XYZ file of C-alpha atoms in Angstrom:
615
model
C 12.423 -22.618 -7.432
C 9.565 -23.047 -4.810
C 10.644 -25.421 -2.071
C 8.988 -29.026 -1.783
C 6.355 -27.964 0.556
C 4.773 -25.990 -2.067
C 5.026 -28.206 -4.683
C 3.407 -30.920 -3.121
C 0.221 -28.393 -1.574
C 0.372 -27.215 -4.991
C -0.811 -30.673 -6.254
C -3.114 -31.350 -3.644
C -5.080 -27.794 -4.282
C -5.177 -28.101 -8.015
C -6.929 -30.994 -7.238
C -9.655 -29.808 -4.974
C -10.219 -26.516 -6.821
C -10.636 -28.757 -10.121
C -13.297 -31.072 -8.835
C -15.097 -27.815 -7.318
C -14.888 -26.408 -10.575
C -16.343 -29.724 -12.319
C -19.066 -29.681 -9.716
C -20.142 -26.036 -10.345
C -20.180 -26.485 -13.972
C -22.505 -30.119 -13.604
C -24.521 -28.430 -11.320
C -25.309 -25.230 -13.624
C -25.591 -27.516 -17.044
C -27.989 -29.221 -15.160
C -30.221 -26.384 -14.208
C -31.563 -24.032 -16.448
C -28.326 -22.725 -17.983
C -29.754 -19.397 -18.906
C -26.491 -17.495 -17.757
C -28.242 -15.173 -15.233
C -28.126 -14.598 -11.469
C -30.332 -17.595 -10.174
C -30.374 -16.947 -6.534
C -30.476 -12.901 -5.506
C -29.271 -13.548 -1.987
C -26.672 -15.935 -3.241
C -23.965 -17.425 -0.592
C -20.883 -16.228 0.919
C -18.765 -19.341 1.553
C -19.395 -22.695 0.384
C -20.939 -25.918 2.023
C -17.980 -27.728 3.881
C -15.327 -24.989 4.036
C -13.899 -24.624 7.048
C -14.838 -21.465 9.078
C -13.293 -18.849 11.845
C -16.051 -17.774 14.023
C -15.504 -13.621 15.454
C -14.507 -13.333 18.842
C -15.548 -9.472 19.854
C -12.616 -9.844 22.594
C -9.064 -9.199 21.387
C -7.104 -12.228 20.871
C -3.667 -11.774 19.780
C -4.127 -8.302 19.649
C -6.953 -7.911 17.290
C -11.122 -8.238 18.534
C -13.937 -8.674 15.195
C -17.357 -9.236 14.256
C -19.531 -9.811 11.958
C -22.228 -7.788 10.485
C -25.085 -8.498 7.850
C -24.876 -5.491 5.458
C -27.398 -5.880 2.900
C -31.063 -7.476 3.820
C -31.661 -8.247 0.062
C -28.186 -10.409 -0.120
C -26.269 -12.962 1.900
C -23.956 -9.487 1.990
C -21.605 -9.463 5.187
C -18.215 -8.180 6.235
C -16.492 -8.721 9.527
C -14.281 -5.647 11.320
C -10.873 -6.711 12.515
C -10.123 -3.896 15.486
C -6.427 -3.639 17.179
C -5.816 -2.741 20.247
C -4.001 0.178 19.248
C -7.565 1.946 19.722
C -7.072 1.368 23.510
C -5.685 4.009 25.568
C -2.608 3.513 27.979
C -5.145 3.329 31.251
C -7.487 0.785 28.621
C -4.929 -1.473 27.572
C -4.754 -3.806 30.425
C -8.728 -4.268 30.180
C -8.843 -5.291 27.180
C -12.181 -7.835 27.880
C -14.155 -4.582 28.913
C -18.217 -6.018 28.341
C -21.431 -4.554 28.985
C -25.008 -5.796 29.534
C -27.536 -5.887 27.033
C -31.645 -5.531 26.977
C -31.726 -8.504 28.747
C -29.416 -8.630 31.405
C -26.856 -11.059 29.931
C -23.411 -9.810 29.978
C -21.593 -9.208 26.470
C -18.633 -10.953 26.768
C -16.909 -8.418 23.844
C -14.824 -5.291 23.788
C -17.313 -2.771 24.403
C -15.726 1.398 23.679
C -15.978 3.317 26.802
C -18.623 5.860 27.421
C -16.086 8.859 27.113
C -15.664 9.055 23.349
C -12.733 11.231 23.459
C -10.674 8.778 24.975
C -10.751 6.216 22.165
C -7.804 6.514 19.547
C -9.231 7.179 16.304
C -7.844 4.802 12.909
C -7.904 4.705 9.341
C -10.375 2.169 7.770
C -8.916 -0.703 5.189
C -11.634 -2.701 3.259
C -10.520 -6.109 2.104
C -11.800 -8.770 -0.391
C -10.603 -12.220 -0.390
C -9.532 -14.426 -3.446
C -10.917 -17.501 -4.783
C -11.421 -17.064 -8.200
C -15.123 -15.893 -7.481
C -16.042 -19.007 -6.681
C -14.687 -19.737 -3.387
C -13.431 -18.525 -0.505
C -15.105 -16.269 2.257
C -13.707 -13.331 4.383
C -14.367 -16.029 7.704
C -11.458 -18.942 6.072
C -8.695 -19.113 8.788
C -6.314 -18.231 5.941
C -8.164 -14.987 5.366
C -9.055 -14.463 9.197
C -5.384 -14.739 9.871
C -4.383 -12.452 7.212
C -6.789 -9.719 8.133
C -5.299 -10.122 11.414
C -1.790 -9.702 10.642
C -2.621 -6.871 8.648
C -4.488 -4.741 11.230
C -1.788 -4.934 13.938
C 1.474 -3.970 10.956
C -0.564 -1.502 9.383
C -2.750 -0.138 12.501
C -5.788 0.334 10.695
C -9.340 -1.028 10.901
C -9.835 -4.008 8.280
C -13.188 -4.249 6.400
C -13.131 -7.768 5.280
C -15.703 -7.874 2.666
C -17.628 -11.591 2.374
C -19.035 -10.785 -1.163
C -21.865 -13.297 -3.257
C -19.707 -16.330 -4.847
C -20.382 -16.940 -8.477
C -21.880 -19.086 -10.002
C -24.943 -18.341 -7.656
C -24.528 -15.381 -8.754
C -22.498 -14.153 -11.215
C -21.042 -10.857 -12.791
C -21.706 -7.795 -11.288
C -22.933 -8.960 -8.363
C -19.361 -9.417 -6.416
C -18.535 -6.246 -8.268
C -21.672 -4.792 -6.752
C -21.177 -6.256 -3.047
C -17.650 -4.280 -3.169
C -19.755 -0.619 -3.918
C -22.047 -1.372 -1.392
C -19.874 -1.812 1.504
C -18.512 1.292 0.316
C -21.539 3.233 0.475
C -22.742 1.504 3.623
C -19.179 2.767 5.556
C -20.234 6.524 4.053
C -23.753 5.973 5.893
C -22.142 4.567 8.888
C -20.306 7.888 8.918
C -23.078 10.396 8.446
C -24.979 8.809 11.234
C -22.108 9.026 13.665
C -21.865 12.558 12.470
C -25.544 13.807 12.852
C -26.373 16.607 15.517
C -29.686 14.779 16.182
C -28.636 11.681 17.511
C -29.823 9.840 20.878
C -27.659 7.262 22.671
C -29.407 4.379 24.274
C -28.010 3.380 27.564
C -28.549 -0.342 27.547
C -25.508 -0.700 24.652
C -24.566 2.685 23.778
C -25.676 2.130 20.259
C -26.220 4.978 18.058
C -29.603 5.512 15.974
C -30.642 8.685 13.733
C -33.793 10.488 14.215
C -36.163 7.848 12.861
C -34.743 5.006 13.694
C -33.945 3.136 10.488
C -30.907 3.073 10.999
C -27.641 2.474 13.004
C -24.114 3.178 13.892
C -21.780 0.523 14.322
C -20.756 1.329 17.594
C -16.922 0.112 16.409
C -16.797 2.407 13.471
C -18.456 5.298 16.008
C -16.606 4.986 19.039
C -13.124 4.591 17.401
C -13.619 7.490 14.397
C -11.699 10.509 14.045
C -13.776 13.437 14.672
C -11.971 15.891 12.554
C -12.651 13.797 10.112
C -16.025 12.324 10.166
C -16.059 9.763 11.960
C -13.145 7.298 10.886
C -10.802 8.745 8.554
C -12.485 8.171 5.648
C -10.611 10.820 3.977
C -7.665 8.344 4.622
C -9.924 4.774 3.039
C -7.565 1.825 1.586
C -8.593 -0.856 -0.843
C -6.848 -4.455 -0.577
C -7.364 -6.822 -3.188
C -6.068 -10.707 -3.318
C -6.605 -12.566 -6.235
C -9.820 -12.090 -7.600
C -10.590 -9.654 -4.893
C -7.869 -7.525 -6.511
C -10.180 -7.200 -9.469
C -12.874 -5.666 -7.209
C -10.686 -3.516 -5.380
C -9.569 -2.290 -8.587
C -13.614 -1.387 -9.905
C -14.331 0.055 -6.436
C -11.578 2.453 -7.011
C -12.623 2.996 -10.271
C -16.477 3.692 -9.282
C -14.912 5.556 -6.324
C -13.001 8.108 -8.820
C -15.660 8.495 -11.356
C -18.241 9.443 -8.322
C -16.060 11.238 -6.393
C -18.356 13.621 -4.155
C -20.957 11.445 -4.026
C -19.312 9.180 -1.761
C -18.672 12.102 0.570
C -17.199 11.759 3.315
C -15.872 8.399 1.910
C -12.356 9.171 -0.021
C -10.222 5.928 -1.459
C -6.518 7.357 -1.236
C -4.648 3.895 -2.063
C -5.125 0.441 -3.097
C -3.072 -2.460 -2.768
C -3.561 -5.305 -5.482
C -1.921 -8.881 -4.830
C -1.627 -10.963 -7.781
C -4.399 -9.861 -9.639
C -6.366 -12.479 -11.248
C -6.074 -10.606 -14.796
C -6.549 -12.467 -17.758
C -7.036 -12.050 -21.707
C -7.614 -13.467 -25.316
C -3.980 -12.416 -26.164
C -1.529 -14.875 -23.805
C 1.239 -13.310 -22.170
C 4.858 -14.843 -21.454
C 4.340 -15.749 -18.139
C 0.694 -17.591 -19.433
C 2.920 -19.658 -21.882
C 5.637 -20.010 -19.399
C 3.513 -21.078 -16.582
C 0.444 -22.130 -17.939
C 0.870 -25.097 -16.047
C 1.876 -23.447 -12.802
C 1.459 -23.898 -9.530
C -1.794 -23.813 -7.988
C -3.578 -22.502 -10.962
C -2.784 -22.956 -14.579
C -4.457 -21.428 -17.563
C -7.396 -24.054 -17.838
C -8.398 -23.411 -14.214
C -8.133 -20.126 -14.592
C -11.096 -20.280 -18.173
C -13.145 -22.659 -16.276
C -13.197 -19.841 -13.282
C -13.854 -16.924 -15.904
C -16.620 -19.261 -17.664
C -18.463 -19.862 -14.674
C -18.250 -15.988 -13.185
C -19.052 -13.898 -16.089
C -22.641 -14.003 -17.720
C -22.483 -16.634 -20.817
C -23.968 -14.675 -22.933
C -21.213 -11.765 -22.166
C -18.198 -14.462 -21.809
C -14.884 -12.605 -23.445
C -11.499 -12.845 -21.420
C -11.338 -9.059 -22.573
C -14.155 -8.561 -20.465
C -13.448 -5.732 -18.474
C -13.848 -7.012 -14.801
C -11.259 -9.578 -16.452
C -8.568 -7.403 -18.587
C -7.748 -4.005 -16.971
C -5.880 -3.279 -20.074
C -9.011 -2.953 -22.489
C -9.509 0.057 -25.156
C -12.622 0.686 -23.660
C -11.610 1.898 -20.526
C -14.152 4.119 -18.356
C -11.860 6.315 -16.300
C -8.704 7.965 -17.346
C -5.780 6.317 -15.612
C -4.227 9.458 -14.619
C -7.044 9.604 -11.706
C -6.542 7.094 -10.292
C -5.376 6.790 -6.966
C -1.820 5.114 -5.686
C -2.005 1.123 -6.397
C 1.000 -1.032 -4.906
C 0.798 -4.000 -7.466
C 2.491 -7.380 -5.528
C 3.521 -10.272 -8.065
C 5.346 -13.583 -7.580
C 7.986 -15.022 -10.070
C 6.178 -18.351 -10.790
C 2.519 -16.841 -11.155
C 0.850 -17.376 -14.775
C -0.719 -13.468 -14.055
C 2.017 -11.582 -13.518
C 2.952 -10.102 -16.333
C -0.520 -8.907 -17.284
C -0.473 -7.358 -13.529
C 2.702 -5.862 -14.303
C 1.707 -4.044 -17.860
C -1.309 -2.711 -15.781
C 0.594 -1.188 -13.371
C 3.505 0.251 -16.325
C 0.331 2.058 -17.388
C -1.050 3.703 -14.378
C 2.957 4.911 -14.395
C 2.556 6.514 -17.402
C -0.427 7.751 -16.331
C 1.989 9.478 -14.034
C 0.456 7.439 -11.332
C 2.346 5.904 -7.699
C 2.145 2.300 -9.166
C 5.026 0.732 -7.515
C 5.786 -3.008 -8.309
C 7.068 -6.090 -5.694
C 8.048 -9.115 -7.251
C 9.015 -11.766 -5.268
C 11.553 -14.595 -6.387
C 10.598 -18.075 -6.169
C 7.069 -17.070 -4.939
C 4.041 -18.830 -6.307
C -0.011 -17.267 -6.580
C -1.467 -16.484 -3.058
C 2.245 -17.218 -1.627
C 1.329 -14.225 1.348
C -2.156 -15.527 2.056
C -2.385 -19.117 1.626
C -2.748 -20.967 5.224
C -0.224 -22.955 4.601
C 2.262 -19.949 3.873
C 1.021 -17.637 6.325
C 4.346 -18.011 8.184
C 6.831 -18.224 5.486
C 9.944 -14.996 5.691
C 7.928 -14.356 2.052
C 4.920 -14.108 3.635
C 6.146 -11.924 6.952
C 8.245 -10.069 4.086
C 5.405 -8.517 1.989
C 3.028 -8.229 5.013
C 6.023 -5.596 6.327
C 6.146 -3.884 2.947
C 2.558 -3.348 1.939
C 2.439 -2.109 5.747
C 5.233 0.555 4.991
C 3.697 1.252 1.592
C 0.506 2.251 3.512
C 1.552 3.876 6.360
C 3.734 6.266 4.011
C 0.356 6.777 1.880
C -1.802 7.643 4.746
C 1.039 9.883 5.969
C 0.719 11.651 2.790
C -3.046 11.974 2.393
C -3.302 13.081 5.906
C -0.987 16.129 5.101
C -2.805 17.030 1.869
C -6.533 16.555 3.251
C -6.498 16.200 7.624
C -6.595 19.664 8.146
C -9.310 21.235 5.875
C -11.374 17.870 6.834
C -11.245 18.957 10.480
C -12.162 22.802 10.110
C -15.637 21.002 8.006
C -16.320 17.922 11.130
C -15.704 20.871 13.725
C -18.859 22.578 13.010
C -21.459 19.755 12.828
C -20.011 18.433 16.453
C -19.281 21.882 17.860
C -22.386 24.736 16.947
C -20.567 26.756 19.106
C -17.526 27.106 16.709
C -20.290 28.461 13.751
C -19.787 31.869 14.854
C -16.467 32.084 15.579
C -15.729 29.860 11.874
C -18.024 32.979 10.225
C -16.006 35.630 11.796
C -12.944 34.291 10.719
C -14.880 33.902 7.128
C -15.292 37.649 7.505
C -11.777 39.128 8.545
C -10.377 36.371 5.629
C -12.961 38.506 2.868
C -11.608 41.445 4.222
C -7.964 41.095 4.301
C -8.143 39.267 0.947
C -10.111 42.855 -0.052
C -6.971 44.384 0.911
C -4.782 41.983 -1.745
C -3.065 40.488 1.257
C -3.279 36.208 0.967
C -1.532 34.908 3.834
C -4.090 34.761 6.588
C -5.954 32.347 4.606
C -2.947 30.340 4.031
C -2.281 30.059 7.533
C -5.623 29.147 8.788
C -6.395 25.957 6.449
C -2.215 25.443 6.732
C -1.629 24.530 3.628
C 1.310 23.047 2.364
C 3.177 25.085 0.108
C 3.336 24.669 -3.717
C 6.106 23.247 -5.984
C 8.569 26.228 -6.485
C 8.892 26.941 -10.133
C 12.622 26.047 -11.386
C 13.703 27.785 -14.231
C 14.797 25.931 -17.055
C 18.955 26.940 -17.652
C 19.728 24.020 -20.070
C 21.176 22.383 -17.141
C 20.509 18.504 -15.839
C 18.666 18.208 -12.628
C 18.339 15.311 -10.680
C 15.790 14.220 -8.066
C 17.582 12.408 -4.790
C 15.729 9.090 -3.092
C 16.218 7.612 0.151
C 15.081 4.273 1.739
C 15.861 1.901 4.089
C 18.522 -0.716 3.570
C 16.069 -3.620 4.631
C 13.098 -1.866 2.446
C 13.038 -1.928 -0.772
C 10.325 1.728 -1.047
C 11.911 5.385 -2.058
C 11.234 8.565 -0.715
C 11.977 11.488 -2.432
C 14.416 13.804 -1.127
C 15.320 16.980 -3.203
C 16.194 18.205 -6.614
C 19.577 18.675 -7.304
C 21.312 20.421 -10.760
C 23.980 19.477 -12.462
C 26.646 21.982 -14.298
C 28.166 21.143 -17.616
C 29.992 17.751 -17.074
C 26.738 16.144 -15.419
C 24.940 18.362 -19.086
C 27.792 16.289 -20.968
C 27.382 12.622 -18.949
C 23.257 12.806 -19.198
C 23.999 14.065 -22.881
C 26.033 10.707 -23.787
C 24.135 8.351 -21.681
C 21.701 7.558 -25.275
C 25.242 7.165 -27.147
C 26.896 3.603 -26.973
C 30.631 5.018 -26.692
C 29.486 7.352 -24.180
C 27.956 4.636 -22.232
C 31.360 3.004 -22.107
C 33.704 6.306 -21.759
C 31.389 7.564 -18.749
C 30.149 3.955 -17.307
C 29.126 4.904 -13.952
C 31.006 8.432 -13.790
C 27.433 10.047 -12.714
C 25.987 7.858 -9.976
C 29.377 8.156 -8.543
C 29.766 11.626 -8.588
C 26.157 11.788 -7.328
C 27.122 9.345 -4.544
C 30.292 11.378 -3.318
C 28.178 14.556 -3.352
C 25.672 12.828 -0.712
C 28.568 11.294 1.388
C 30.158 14.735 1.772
C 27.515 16.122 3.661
C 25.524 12.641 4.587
C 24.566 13.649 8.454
C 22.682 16.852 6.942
C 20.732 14.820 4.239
C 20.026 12.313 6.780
C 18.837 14.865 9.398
C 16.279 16.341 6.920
C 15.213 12.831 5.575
C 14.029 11.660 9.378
C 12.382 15.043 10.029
C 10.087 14.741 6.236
C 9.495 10.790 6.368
C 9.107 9.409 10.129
C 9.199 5.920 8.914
C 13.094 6.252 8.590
C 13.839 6.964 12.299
C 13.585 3.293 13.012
C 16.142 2.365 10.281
C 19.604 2.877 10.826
C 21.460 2.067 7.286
C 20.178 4.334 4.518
C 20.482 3.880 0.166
C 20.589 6.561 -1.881
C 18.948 6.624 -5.632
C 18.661 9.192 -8.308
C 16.319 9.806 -11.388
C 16.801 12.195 -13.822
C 14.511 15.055 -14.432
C 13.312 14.460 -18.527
C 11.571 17.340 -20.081
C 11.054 19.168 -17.366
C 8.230 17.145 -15.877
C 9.337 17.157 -12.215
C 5.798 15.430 -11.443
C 7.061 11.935 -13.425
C 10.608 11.800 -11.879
C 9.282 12.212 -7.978
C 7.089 8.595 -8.506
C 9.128 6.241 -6.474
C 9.602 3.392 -9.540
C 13.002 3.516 -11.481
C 15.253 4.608 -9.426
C 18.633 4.007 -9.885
C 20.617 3.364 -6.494
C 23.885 5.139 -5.986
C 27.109 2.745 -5.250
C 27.442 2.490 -1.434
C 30.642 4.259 -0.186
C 32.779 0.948 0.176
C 32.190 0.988 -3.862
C 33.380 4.145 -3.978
C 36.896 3.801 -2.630
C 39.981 3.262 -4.795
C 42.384 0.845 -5.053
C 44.615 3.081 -3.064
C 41.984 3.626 -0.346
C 41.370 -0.110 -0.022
C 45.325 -0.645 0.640
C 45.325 1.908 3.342
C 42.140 0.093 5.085
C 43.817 -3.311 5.155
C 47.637 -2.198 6.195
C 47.047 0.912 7.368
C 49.115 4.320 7.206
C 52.598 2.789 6.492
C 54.384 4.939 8.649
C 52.419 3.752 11.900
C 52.199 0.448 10.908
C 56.419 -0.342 9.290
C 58.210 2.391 11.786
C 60.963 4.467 10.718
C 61.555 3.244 6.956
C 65.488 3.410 5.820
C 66.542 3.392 2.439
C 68.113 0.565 1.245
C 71.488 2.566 -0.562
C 72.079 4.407 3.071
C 75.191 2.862 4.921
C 75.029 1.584 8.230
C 77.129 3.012 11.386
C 79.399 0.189 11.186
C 80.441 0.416 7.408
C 80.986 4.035 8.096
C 84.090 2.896 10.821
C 85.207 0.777 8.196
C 85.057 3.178 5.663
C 87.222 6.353 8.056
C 89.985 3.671 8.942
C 90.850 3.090 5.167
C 90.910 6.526 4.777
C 93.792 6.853 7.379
């Protein structure tokens, strides 16, 4: 159960949000009540919240600003940079400044002149909850949050401050998310374009006709083998009702695809959803009462974001698990889905993630026990081990995603940036170009292979009628697999995966396979351990591994390497036998009893007695 702490905040919120709600739906009865967007510009917070102003120096390790996006809209973000971007010699200047038009100093971090020196970093783009109605991306809980999560995951957070409803309602929040994406595509092609002209007063990037310019963050701090950050590497975050437009943003950025060049959304991360439906659930019934938001709450939200004359709770910004879906799942990109145990939503968060899994999607799940709606980001949880928990596991989740996509895209991204930033490299790109047409004239592939470096493919394994099993590894603490290898079975495992559907076979075999799996790994654990450190890096920090299998069903190899399912192998004190466990506690009997004597065998003194009868 959720201690007293949260109980009682619980209370207190419900209250609040409700008489905000109540407000918001006075106020719009009392205006026109024609449904539509009333105010264009629209706000980003609301009267009387509290607010984190930017500091542009790093405190705590992490500097940010904010920036005005969109002219047309109260459209903002604000960047959250770690000082991982400083070099060694950098890092104890962190308070570098530099002097604008007019002589006063700028108290901020300023990048250096040198470009080259600045470590380049992924780019994260986050939208706060708040049911659409409140909320910004400058609350201290969100501030704080975006903090935490540039320093675990070292990446550069977006924080999107989207238009709040009902100011203006559906799409515009939905819209705010696609623009931000498209503006971070433009920020890259500036920072990318031969014809630029720096300005020495602040450095400041402009294109040829000055409409335009580069964030001199984003610039300075971007990956040039990649265009500018690694937008090849981009990560959504979603909480709440923010996971709803991370969702359509990965959508819209799957169904556009090269039009968001050099843009590329490789993961997103959705935390508690705020799905909902005409059809209720088992966790709406169960909790529809629950903590911080219940199911009325939750209407009165939906009522006042979506257009009235469009109001259905299958409404697709609102039920991800609609017929009338626009995108086939299996495109989508990896989503880690995070759900608490006492959260009215989860279940509808989980079914959408059991789909993108069929899909044959990454769509791991974290549930967390006794954890309550916005347990990770609310201010007054910020610090719980719940909180610090799933801030450490999203982190890994990421890090081993952007490890991934950086393998599979990095190095063909880099050959393509080389050439706009380096003419000289045209030539010698077109004579490789050449000798590659002519070798491959000659039916010999490898060159190519070994410029772009590609990894190579899946080897084909041929189908004997045999079982074969994929092996997982993680770290004790962490609950996320990592696939090993592909093992195959002979005819007892054929026999064991055979009777595994049959009820008697379930209790003849129990776990015979996982065992016999698990003494096959502990046999030759220092080698699988060895080659597990030098695929995954995130390992080398652990020091107690787990071990998990799945089994390989109709051949689709593709389905059984997605980390969800696994079934963890007994650890080797499970393993041992009764025998084994007696020889750990006493010991080998003859070191620890001595010399043992039989209890028939006479002593020397019985003997004597025994000779002098006989005479």
């Amino acid at each position: 159960m959720p201690t007293l702490t949260v109980k009682i905040y619980s209370l207190y919120y419900k209250l609040c949000l409700k008489q905000l709600l109540h407000k918001l739906s006075s106020s719009q009865l009392e205006g026109s009540g024609s449904g539509s967007n009333s105010d264009p510009f629209g706000i980003i917070s609301r009267p009387g919240d509290p607010i984190v102003q930017a500091n542009p120096s790093f405190q705590n390790g992490v500097a940010s600003k904010d920036i005005h996006v969109d002219p047309l809209s109260s459209l903002s973000i604000r960047i959250f940079l770690p000082d991982s971007v400083l070099g060694v010699s950098d890092s104890s200047d962190k308070s570098r400044s530099s002097s604008c038009d007019d002589g006063v100093a700028y108290g901020g971090y300023s990048p250096p002149q040198s470009l080259s020196r600045c470590r380049k970093l992924p780019v994260m783009l986050q939208f706060h909850g708040g049911g659409f109605v409140s909320g910004s991306n400058a609350s201290p809980e969100n501030d704080a949050f975006c903090r935490r999560m540039a320093k675990l995951c070292d990446v550069i957070v977006v924080a999107v401050g989207y238009r709040l409803a009902p100011e203006s309602r559906f799409p515009a929040a939905f819209e705010d998310g696609i623009k931000v994406l498209n503006w971070l595509g433009k920020q890259a092609n500036l920072a990318s374009l031969r014809n630029v002209r720096h300005v020495r007063a602040n450095r400041r990037i402009f294109d040829s006709f000055g409409e335009a310019m580069a964030e001199p963050w984003l610039a300075a701090h971007g990956d040039p083998s990649s265009l500018v950050i690694n937008y090849d590497r981009c990560v959504l975050l979603g909480v709440s009702s923010g996971a709803n437009i991370a969702d359509y943003v990965a959508r819209k950025a799957v169904t556009t695809g090269k039009l968001l060049d050099p843009i590329k959304v490789v993961a997103q991360v959705l935390m508690y959803p705020f799905f909902t439906g005409n059809v209720p659930t088992m966790s709406e019934i169960k909790f529809s009462n629950s903590y911080l938001y219940d199911k009325a709450m939750c209407s009165m939200a939906w009522k006042l974001f979506l257009p009235k004359k469009e109001f259905n709770l299958d409404h697709p910004a609102a039920n991800p698990l609609v017929s009338r879906r626009e995108l086939n799942l299996k495109h989508m990109t990896p989503t880690l889905t995070v759900v608490a145990e006492h959260d009215l939503m989860r279940d509808r968060a989980t079914a959408y993630s059991e789909e993108l899994r069929r899909a044959n999607v990454d769509a791991p799940v974290l549930e967390y026990k006794d954890a309550v709606h916005d347990f990770a980001t609310l201010e007054v949880l910020l610090h719980t081990p719940q909180a610090m928990a799933c801030a450490d596991d999203i982190a890994i989740w990421i890090k081993k995603t952007l490890e991934d996509g950086l393998v599979r895209h990095s190095l063909v991204s880099s050959n393509r940036t080389s050439l706009k930033q380096h003419p000289e490299l045209r030539q010698q790109q077109q004579q490789q170009r050449h000798q590659t047409l002519v070798v491959q004239a000659k039916g010999k592939k490898g060159m190519q292979e070994r410029q772009f470096q590609r990894p190579p493919p899946m080897p084909k394994i041929e189908d004997d009628g045999n079982p074969r099993f994929v092996i997982f590894i993680r770290m004790a603490e962490v609950g996320f697999w990592y696939p090993l290898s592909v093992v195959t079975g002979g005819t007892t495992a054929k026999i064991m995966v055979a009777a595994k559907d049959n009820f008697l076979g379930k209790y003849i075999y129990k776990d015979t396979l996982a065992r016999n799996l698990a003494a096959v790994i502990y046999r030759d654990e220092k080698e699988i351990q060895k080659s597990a450190l030098k695929q995954f890096k995130v390992l080398r920090s652990a020091k107690n591994f787990r071990y998990g299998y799945k089994i390989v069903e109709n051949g689709n190899i593709k389905a059984a390497l997605s980390t969800s399912d696994v079934i963890e192998l007994p650890t080797p004190d499970k393993l041992k036998t009764v025998v084994d466990k007696v020889k750990d506690f006493f010991g080998d009997a003859k070191d620890s009893f001595g010399k043992i004597s039989s209890l028939n065998a006479p002593t020397e003194e019985s003997q004597q007695n025994i000779q002098e009868k006989e005479k």
